Short mmCIF file of C-alpha atoms and ligand atoms in Angstrom, two decimals:
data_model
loop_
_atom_site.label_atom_id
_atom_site.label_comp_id
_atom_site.label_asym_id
_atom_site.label_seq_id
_atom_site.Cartn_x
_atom_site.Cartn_y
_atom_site.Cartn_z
CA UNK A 205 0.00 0.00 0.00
CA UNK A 206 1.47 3.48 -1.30
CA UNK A 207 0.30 6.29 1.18
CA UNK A 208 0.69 10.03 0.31
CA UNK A 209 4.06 11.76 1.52
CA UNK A 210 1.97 14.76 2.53
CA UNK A 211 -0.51 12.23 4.53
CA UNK A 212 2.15 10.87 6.61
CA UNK A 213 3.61 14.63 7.19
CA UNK A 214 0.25 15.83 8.36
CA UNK A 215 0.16 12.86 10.99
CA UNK A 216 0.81 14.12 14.46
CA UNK A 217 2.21 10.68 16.54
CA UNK A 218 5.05 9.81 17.36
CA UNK A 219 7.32 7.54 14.64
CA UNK A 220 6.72 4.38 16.82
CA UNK A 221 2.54 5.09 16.16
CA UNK A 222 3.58 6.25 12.57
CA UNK A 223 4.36 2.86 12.34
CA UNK A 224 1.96 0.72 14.11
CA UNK A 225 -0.78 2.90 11.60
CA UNK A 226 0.87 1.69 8.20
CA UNK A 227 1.20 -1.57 9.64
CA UNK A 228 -2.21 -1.80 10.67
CA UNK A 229 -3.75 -0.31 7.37
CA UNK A 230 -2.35 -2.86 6.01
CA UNK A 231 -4.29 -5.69 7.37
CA UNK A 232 -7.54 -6.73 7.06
CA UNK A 233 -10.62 -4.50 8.67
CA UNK A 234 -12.10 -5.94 11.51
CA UNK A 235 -16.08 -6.66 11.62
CA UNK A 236 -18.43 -5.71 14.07
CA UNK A 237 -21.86 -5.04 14.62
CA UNK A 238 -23.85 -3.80 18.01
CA UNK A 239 -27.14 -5.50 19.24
CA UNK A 240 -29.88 -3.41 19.92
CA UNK A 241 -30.96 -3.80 23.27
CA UNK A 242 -34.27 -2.92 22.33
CA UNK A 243 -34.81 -6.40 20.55
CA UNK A 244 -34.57 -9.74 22.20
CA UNK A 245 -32.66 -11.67 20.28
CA UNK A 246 -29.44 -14.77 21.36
CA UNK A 247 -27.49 -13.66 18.60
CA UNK A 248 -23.06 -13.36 19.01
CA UNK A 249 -23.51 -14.51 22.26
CA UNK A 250 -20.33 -15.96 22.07
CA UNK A 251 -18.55 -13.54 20.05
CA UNK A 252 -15.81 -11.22 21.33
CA UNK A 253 -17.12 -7.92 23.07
CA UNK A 254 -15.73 -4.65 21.68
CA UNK A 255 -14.39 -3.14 25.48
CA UNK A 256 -16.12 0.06 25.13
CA UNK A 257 -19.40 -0.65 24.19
CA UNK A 258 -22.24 -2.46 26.33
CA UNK A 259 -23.76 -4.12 22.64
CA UNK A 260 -20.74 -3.91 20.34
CA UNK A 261 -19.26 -7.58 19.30
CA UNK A 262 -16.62 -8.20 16.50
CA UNK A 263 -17.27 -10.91 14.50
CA UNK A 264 -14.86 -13.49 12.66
CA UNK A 265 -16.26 -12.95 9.00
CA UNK A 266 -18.43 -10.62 7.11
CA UNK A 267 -21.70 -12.29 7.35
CA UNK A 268 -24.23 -11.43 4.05
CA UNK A 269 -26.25 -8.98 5.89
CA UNK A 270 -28.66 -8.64 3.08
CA UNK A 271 -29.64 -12.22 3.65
CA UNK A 272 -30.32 -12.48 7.24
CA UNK A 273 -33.55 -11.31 7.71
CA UNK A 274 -32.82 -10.84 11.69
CA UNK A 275 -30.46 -7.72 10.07
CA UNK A 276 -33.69 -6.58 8.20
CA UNK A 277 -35.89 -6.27 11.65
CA UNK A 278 -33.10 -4.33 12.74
CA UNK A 279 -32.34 -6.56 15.84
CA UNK A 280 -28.48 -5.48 14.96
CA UNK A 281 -26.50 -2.69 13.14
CA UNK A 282 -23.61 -3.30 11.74
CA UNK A 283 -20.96 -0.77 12.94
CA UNK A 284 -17.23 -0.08 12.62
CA UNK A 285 -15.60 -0.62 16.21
CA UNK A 286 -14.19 2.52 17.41
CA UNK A 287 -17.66 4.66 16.95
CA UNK A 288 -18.95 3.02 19.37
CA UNK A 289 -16.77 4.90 22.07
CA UNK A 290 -19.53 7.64 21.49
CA UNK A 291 -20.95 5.57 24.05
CA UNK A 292 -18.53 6.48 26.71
CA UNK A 293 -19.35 9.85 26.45
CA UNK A 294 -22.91 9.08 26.64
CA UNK A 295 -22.67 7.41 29.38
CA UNK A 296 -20.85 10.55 31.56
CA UNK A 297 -24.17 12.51 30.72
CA UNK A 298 -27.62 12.00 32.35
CA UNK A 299 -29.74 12.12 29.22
CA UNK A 300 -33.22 11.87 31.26
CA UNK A 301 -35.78 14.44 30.06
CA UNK A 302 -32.45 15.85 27.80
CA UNK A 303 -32.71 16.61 24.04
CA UNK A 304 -29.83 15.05 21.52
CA UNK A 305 -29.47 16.22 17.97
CA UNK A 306 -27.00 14.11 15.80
CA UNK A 307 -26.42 16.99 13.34
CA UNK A 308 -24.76 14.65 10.42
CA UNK A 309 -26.50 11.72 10.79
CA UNK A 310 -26.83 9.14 7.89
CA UNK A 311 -26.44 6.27 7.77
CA UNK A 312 -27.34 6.08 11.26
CA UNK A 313 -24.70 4.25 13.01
CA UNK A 314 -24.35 7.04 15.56
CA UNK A 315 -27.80 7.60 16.13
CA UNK A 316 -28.90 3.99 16.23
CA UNK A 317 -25.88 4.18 19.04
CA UNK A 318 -27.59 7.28 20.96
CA UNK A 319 -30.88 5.79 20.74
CA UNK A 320 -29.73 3.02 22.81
CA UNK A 321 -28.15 5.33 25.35
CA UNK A 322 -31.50 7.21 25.44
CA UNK A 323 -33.65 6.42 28.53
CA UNK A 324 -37.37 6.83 27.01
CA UNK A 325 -37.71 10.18 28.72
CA UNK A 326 -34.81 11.12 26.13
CA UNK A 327 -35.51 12.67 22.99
CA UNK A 328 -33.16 12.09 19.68
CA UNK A 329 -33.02 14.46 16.83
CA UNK A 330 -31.47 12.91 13.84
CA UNK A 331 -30.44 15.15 10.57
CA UNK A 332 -29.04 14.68 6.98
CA UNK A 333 -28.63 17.21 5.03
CA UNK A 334 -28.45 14.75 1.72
CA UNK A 335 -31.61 13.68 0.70
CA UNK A 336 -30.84 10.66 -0.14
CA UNK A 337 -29.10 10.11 3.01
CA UNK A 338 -31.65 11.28 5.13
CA UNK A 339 -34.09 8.29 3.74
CA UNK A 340 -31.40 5.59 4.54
CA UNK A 341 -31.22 7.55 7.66
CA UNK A 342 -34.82 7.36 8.47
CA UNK A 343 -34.82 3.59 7.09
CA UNK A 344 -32.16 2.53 10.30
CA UNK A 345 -34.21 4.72 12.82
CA UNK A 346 -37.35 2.67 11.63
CA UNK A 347 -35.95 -0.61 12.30
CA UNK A 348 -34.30 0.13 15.35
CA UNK A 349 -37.97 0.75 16.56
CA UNK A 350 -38.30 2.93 19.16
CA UNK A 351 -40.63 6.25 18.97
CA UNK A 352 -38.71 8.96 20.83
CA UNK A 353 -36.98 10.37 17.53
CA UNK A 354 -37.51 12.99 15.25
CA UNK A 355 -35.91 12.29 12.09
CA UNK A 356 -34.63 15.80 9.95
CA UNK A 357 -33.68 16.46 6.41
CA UNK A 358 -32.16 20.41 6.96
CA UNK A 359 -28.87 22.25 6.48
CA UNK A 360 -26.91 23.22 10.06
CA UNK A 361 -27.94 26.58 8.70
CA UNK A 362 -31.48 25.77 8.82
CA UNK A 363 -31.22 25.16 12.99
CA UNK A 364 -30.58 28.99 13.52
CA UNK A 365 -33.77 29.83 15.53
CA UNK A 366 -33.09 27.06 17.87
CA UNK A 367 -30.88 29.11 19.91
CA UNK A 368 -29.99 27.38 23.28
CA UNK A 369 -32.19 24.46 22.60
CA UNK A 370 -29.95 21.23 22.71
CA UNK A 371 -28.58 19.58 25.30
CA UNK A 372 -26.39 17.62 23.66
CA UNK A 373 -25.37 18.15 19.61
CA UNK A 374 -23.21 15.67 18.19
CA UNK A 375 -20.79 16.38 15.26
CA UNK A 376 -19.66 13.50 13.65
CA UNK A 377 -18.50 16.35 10.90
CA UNK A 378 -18.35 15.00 7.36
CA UNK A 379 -13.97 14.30 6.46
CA UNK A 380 -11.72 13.32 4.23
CA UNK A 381 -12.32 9.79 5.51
CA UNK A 382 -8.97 8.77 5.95
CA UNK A 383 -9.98 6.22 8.43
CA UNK A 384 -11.81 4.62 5.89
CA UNK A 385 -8.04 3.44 3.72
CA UNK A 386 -7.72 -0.13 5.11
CA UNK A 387 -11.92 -0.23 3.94
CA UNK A 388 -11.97 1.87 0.86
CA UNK A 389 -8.64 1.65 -1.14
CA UNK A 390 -10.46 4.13 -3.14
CA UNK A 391 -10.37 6.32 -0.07
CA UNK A 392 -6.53 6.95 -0.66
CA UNK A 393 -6.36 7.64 -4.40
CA UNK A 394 -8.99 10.14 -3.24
CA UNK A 395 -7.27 12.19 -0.68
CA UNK A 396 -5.56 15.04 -1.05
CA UNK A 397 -4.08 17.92 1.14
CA UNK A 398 -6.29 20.40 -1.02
CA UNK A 399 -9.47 18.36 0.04
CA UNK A 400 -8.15 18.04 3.68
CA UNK A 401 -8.17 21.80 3.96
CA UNK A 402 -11.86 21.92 2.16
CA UNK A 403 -13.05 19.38 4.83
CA UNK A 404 -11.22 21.73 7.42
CA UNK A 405 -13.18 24.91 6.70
CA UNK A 406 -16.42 22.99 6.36
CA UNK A 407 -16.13 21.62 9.91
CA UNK A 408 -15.56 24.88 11.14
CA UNK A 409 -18.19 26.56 9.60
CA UNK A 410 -20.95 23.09 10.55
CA UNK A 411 -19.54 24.04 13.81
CA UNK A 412 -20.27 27.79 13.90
CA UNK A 413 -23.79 27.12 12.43
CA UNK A 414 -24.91 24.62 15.45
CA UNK A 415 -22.84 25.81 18.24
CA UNK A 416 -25.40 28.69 19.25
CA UNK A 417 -28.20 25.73 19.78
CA UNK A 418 -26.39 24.31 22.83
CA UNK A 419 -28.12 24.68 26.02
CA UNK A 420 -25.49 26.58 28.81
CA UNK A 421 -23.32 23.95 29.61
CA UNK A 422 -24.96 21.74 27.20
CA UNK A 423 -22.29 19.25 25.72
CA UNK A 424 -20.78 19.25 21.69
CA UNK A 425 -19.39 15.93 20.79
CA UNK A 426 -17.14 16.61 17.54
CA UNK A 427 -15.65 13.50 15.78
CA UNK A 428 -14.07 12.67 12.57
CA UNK A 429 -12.42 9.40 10.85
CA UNK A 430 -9.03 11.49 10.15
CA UNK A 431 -5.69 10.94 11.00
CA UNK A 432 -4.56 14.51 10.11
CA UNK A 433 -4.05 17.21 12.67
CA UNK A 434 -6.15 20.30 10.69
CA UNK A 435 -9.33 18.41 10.98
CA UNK A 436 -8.89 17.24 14.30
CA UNK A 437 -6.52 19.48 16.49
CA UNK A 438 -6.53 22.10 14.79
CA UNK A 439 -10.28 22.38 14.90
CA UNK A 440 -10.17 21.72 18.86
CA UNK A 441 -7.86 24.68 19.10
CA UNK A 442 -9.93 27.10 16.90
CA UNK A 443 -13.06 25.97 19.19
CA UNK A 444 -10.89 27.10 22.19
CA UNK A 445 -9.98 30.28 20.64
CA UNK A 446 -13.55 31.62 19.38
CA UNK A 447 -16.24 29.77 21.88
CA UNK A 448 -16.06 29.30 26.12
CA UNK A 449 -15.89 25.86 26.16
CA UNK A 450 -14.88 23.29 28.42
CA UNK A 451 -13.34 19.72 28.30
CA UNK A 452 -16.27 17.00 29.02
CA UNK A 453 -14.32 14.50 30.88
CA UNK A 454 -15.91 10.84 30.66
CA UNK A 455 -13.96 7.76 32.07
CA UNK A 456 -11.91 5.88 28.93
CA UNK A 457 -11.18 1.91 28.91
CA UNK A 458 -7.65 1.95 29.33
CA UNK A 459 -4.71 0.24 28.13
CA UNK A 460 -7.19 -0.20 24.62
CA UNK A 461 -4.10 1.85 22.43
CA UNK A 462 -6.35 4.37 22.34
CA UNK A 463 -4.13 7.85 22.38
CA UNK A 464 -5.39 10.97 24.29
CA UNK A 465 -4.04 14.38 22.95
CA UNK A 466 -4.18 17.89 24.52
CA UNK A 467 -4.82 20.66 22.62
CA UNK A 468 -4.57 23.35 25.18
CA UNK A 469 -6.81 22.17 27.53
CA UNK A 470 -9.55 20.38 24.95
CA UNK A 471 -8.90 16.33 25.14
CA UNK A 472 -9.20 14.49 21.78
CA UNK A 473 -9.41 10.30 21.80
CA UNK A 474 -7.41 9.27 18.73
CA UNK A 475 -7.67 5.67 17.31
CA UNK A 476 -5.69 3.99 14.89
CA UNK A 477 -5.87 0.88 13.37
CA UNK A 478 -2.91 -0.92 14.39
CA UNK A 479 -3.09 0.19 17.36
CA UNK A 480 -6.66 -0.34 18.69
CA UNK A 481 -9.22 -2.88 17.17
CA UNK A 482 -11.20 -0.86 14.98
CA UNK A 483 -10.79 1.64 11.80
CA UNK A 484 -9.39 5.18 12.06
CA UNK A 485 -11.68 7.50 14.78
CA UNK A 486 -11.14 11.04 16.17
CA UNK A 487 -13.72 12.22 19.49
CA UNK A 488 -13.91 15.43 21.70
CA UNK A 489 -16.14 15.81 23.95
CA UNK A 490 -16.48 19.93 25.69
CA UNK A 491 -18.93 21.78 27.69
CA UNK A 492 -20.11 25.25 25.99
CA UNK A 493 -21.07 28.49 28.15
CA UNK A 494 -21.41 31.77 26.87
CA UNK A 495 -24.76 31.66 26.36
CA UNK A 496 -26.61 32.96 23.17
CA UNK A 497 -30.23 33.08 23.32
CA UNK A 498 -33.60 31.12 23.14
CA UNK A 499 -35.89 29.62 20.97
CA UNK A 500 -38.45 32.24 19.73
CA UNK A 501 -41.53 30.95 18.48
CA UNK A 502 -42.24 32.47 15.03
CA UNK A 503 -44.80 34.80 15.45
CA UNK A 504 -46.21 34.16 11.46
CA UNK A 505 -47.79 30.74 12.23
CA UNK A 506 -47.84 30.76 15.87
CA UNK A 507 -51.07 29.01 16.11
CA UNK A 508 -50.06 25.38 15.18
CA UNK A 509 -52.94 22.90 17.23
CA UNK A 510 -51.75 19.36 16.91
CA UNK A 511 -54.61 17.17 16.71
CA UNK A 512 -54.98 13.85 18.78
CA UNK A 513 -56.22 10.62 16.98
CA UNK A 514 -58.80 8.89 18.90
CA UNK A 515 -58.36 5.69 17.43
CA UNK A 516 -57.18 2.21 18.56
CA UNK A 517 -55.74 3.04 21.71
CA UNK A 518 -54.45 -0.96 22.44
CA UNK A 519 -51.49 -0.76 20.01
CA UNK A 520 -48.85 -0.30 22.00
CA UNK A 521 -47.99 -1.54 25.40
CA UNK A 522 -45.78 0.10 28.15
CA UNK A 523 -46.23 3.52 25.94
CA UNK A 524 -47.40 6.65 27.18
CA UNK A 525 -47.28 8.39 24.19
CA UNK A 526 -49.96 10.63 22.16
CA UNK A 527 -50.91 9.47 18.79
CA UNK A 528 -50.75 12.98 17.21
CA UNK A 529 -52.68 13.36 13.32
CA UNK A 530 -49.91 15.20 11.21
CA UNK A 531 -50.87 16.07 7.64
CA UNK A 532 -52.79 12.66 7.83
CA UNK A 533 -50.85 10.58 9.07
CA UNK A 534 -50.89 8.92 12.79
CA UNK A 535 -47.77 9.37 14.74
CA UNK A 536 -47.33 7.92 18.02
CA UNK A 537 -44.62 10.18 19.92
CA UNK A 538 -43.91 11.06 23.61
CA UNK A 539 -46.34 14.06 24.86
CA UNK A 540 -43.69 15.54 27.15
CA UNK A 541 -41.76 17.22 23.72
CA UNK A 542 -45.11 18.23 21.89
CA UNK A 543 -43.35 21.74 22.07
CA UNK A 544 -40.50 20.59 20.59
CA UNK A 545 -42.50 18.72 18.30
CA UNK A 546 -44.34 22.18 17.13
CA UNK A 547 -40.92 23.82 16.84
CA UNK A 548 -39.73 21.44 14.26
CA UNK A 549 -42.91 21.28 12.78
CA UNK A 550 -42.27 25.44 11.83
CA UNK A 551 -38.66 25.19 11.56
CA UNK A 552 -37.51 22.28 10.07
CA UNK A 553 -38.06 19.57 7.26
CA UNK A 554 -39.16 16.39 9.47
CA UNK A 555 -39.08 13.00 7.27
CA UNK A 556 -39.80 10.79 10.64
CA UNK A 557 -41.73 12.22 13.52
CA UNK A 558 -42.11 9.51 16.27
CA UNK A 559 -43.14 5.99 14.80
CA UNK A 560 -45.65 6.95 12.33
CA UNK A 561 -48.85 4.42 12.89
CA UNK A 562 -50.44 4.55 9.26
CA UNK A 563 -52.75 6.54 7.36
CA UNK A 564 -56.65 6.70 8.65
CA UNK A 565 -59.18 5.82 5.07
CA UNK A 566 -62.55 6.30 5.43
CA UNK A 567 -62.43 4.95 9.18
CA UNK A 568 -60.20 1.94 8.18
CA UNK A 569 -56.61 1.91 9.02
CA UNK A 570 -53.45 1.67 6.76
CA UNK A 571 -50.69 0.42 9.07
CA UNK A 572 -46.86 2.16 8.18
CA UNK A 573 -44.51 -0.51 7.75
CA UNK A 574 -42.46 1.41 10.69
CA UNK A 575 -45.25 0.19 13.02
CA UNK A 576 -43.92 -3.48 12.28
CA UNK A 577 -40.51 -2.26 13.80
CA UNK A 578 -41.98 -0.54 17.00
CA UNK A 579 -40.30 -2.10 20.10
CA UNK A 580 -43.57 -1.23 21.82
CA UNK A 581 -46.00 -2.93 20.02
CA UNK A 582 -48.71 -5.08 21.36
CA UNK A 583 -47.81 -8.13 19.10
CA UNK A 584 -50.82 -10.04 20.46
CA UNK A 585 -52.82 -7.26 19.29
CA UNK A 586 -52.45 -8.66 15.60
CA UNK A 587 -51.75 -11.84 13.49
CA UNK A 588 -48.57 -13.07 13.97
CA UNK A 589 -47.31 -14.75 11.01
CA UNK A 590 -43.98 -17.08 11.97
CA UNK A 591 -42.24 -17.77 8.80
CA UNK A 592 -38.75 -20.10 8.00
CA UNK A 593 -36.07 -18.07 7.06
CA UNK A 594 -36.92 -18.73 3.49
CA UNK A 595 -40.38 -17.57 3.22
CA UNK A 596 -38.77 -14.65 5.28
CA UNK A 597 -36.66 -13.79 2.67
CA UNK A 598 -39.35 -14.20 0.33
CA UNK A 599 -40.98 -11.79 1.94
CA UNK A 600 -38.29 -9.21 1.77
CA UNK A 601 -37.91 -10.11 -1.57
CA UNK A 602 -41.72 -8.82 -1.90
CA UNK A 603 -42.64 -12.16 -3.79
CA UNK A 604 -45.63 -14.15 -2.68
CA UNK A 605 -45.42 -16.73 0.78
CA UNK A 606 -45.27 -20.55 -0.23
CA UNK A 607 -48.04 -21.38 2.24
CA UNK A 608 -51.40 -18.79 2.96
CA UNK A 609 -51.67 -18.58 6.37
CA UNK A 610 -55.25 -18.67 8.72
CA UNK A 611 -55.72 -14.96 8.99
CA UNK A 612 -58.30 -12.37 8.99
CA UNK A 613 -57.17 -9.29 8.06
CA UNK A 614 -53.51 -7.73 9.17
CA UNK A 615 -51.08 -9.79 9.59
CA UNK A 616 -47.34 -9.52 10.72
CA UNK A 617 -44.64 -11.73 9.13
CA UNK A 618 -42.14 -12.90 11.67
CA UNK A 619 -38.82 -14.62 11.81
CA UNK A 620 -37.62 -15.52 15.39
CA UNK A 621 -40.27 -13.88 16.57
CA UNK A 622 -38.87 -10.13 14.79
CA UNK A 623 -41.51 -8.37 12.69
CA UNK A 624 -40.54 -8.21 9.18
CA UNK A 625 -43.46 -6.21 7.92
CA UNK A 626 -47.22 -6.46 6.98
CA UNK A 627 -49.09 -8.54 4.89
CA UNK A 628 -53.27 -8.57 4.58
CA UNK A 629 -55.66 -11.04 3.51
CA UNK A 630 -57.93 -10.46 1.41
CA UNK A 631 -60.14 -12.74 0.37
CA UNK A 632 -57.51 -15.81 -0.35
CA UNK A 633 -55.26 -13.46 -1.31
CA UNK A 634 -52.34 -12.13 0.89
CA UNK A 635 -51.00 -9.11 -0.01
CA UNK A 636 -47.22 -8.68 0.36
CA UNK A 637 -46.88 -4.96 2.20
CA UNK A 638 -43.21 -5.01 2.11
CA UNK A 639 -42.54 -1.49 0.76
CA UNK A 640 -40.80 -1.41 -3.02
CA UNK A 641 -37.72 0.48 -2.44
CA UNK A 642 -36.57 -1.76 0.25
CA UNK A 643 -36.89 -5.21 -1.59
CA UNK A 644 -34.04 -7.04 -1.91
CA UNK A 645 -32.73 -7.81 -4.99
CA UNK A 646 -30.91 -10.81 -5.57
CA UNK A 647 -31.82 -14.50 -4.81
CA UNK A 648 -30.39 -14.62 -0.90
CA UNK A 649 -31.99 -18.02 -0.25
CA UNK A 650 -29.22 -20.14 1.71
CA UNK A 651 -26.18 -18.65 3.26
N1 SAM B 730 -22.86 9.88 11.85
C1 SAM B 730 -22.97 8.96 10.74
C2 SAM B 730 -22.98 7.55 11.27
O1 SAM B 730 -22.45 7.30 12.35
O2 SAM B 730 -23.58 6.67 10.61
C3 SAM B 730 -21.89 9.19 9.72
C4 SAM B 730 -21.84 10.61 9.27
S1 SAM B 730 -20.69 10.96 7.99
C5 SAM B 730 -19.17 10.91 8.81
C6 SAM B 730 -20.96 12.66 7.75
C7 SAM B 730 -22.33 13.03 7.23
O3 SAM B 730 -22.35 14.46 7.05
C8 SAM B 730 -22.69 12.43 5.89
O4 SAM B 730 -23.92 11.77 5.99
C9 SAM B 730 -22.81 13.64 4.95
O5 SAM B 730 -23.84 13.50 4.01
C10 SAM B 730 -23.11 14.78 5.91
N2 SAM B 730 -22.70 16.10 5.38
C11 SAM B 730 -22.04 16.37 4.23
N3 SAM B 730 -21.89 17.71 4.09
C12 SAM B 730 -22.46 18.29 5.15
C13 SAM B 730 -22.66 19.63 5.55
N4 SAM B 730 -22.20 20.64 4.84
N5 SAM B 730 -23.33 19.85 6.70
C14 SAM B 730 -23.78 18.84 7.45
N6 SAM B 730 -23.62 17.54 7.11
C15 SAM B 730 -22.97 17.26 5.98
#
């Protein structure tokens, strides 16, 4: 493997590290996925745990995700090792009654990650700014099945009137993904200094766009996958030099190769593969005073009434939430952040409020496919329909079931006892509600 000259210059460890890096992006990645605790399910029991993560396992080979339909119901995500230390940080905060927006969000690894963390009093905001993103985004969020999260598709520019609003904003700032080499040999053809300094001035400007939504003393969690000091030290320093902030200190699993730097008071967690078990990562955690404001309600379209649905209130169990009718559609999401709810409502571009229930038709109910997902449903409270792992990929291929099963109306297709998705008789027909876009593609039956 041929790196840059000006990549290795812009490294800031010591030759010994220098070393252990090339070394290491030189051998092959290591896989891992993390459970969601959400979801009952026996699977990597035995594998090895990743040491800073409650859920995270590496796993001996690649598995084909896109034939395991346990993967589909979202009962795991599959997740590069060292992001998962976002969850020592998260763990150092008391997130109770505490709003977190993941401000670059797709695919979802890191907010799949928070959601976890998130005790149900929590509320996640999760954004993409690329559309296309954003739905992949909202796809993992679905799966992962839980209904305190608001799902966004909005520029940092676009949080401006959310002044002092956050209490926690996460930056996992988009880089010039040099942790991605020993992944993406693509990656290094790709890199240059030039784009390193592009990256540079875009963090600092996704920075200055979200740092005035902190709460006082509300905590920024900044992270790349660089190597390279600009986009990681660098940064740390400028945030010294133009905001009051303050390093968040959080306990670290030692003797893990992880490296802690200093810049001037800021801490930064540096991994390196060859050195810890994992791809490239970069994490600061700081408190931010100084503060700048409130939320001010426009005063245009002050008047937004969200209406409640009165419908079937025995969907969910151990769920307090209100089942709120937005631009006809049902979402169940938690009361206590209907104010927040309004505020993105005005503000923002929403493409996932809650878990979104269905779609009321002339007093008969659509179910949304996210319903399947929801951790909280009442599965007695509908058809369950257990399928082998090959009528379960069936399914998810959207193709018809071998076998019709005894069912009246709604039905939910199950593997291991993990929704899949809807079907519905009708007549001696059963319709195959697994949405198009998702299908998979290719025959997957077998291993
Ligand atoms: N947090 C994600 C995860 O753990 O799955 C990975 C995020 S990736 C490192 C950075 C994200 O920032 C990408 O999804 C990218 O589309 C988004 N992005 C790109 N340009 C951006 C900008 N100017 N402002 C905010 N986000 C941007």
């Amino acid at each position: 493997m041929s790196l840059p000259q000006k990549f290795l210059d812009l490294l800031p460890f010591s030759e010994e590290e220098k070393l252990r890096l090339i070394d290491g992006l030189q051998s092959d990645p290591v896989i891992s996925i993390r459970k969601n605790p959400f979801k009952q399910n026996d699977l990597f029991e035995n594998e090895e745990k990743v040491v800073w993560s409650k859920h995270g396992k590496y796993i001996q080979k690649r598995p084909n995700f896109t034939g395991d339909p346990l993967f589909h119901a979202g009962t795991y995500y599959a997740q590069e090792a060292s992001s998962m230390f976002l969850e020592q940080v998260l763990e150092a905060i008391d997130l109770s009654n505490k709003v977190v927006l993941d401000l670059c969000a797709a695919p979802g690894g890191k907010s799949t990650l928070i959601n976890a963390c998130l005790p149900k009093s929590g509320l996640l905001i999760a954004n993409e700014v690329v559309k296309s993103r954003s739905w992949i985004l909202k796809e993992n969020l679905d799966k992962w099945g839980s209904s305190n999260v608001i799902v966004t598709h909005n520029d940092p520019v676009d949080f401006e009137q959310f002044l002092g609003f956050f209490n926690v904003v996460l930056v996992d700032a988009p880089c010039s993904g040099e942790g991605m080499f020993r992944k993406d040999k693509n990656a290094i053809n790709e890199w240059s200094e030039k784009n390193v300094d592009l990256c540079c001035k875009r963090q600092k400007r996704i920075l200055a766009d979200i740092i005035p939504t902190l709460t006082e003393g509300g905590v920024l969690i900044y992270s790349t996958c660089t190597f390279n000091d600009k986009e990681n030290l660098e940064n740390l320093l400028w945030l010294q030099e133009n905001y009051e902030v303050e390093n968040f200190s959080f306990k670290i699993p030692c003797n893990e190769g992880i490296i802690e730097v200093n810049a001037g008071g800021l801490k930064g967690y540096q991994f390196l593969p060859g050195l810890t078990k994992g791809e490239g990562f970069f994490l600061s955690a700081m408190r931010v005073y100084g503060g700048r404001g409130k939320y001010k309600v426009p005063k245009r379209i002050r008047k937004l009434r969200l209406n409640e649905w009165e419908g079937n209130s025995n969907l969910f169990i151990n769920n307090d939430n209100k089942n709120y009718i937005i631009n006809e559609s049902i979402h169940n999401f938690p009361e206590q952040f209907e104010d927040i709810l309004k505020s993105v409502l005005w503000d923002l571009n929403p493409i996932k409020i809650g878990c979104e229930i269905g779609q009321e038709i002339k007093g008969k109910i659509k179910y949304s496919h996210e319903l399947s997902f929801s951790n909280e449903l009442k599965k007695e409270a509908f058809d369950i329909v257990e399928v082998s792992k090959e009528e379960a990929i069936k399914y998810l291929q959207k193709k018809d079931l071998i076998s019709v099963p005894e069912i009246k109306s709604w039905g939910l297709i199950s593997y291991r006892k993990q929704p899949l998705g809807w079907v519905k008789k009708v007549g001696n027909r059963l319709n195959n509600y697994y949405p198009k876009v998702f299908r998979i593609r290719k025959d997957f039956i077998g291993d």
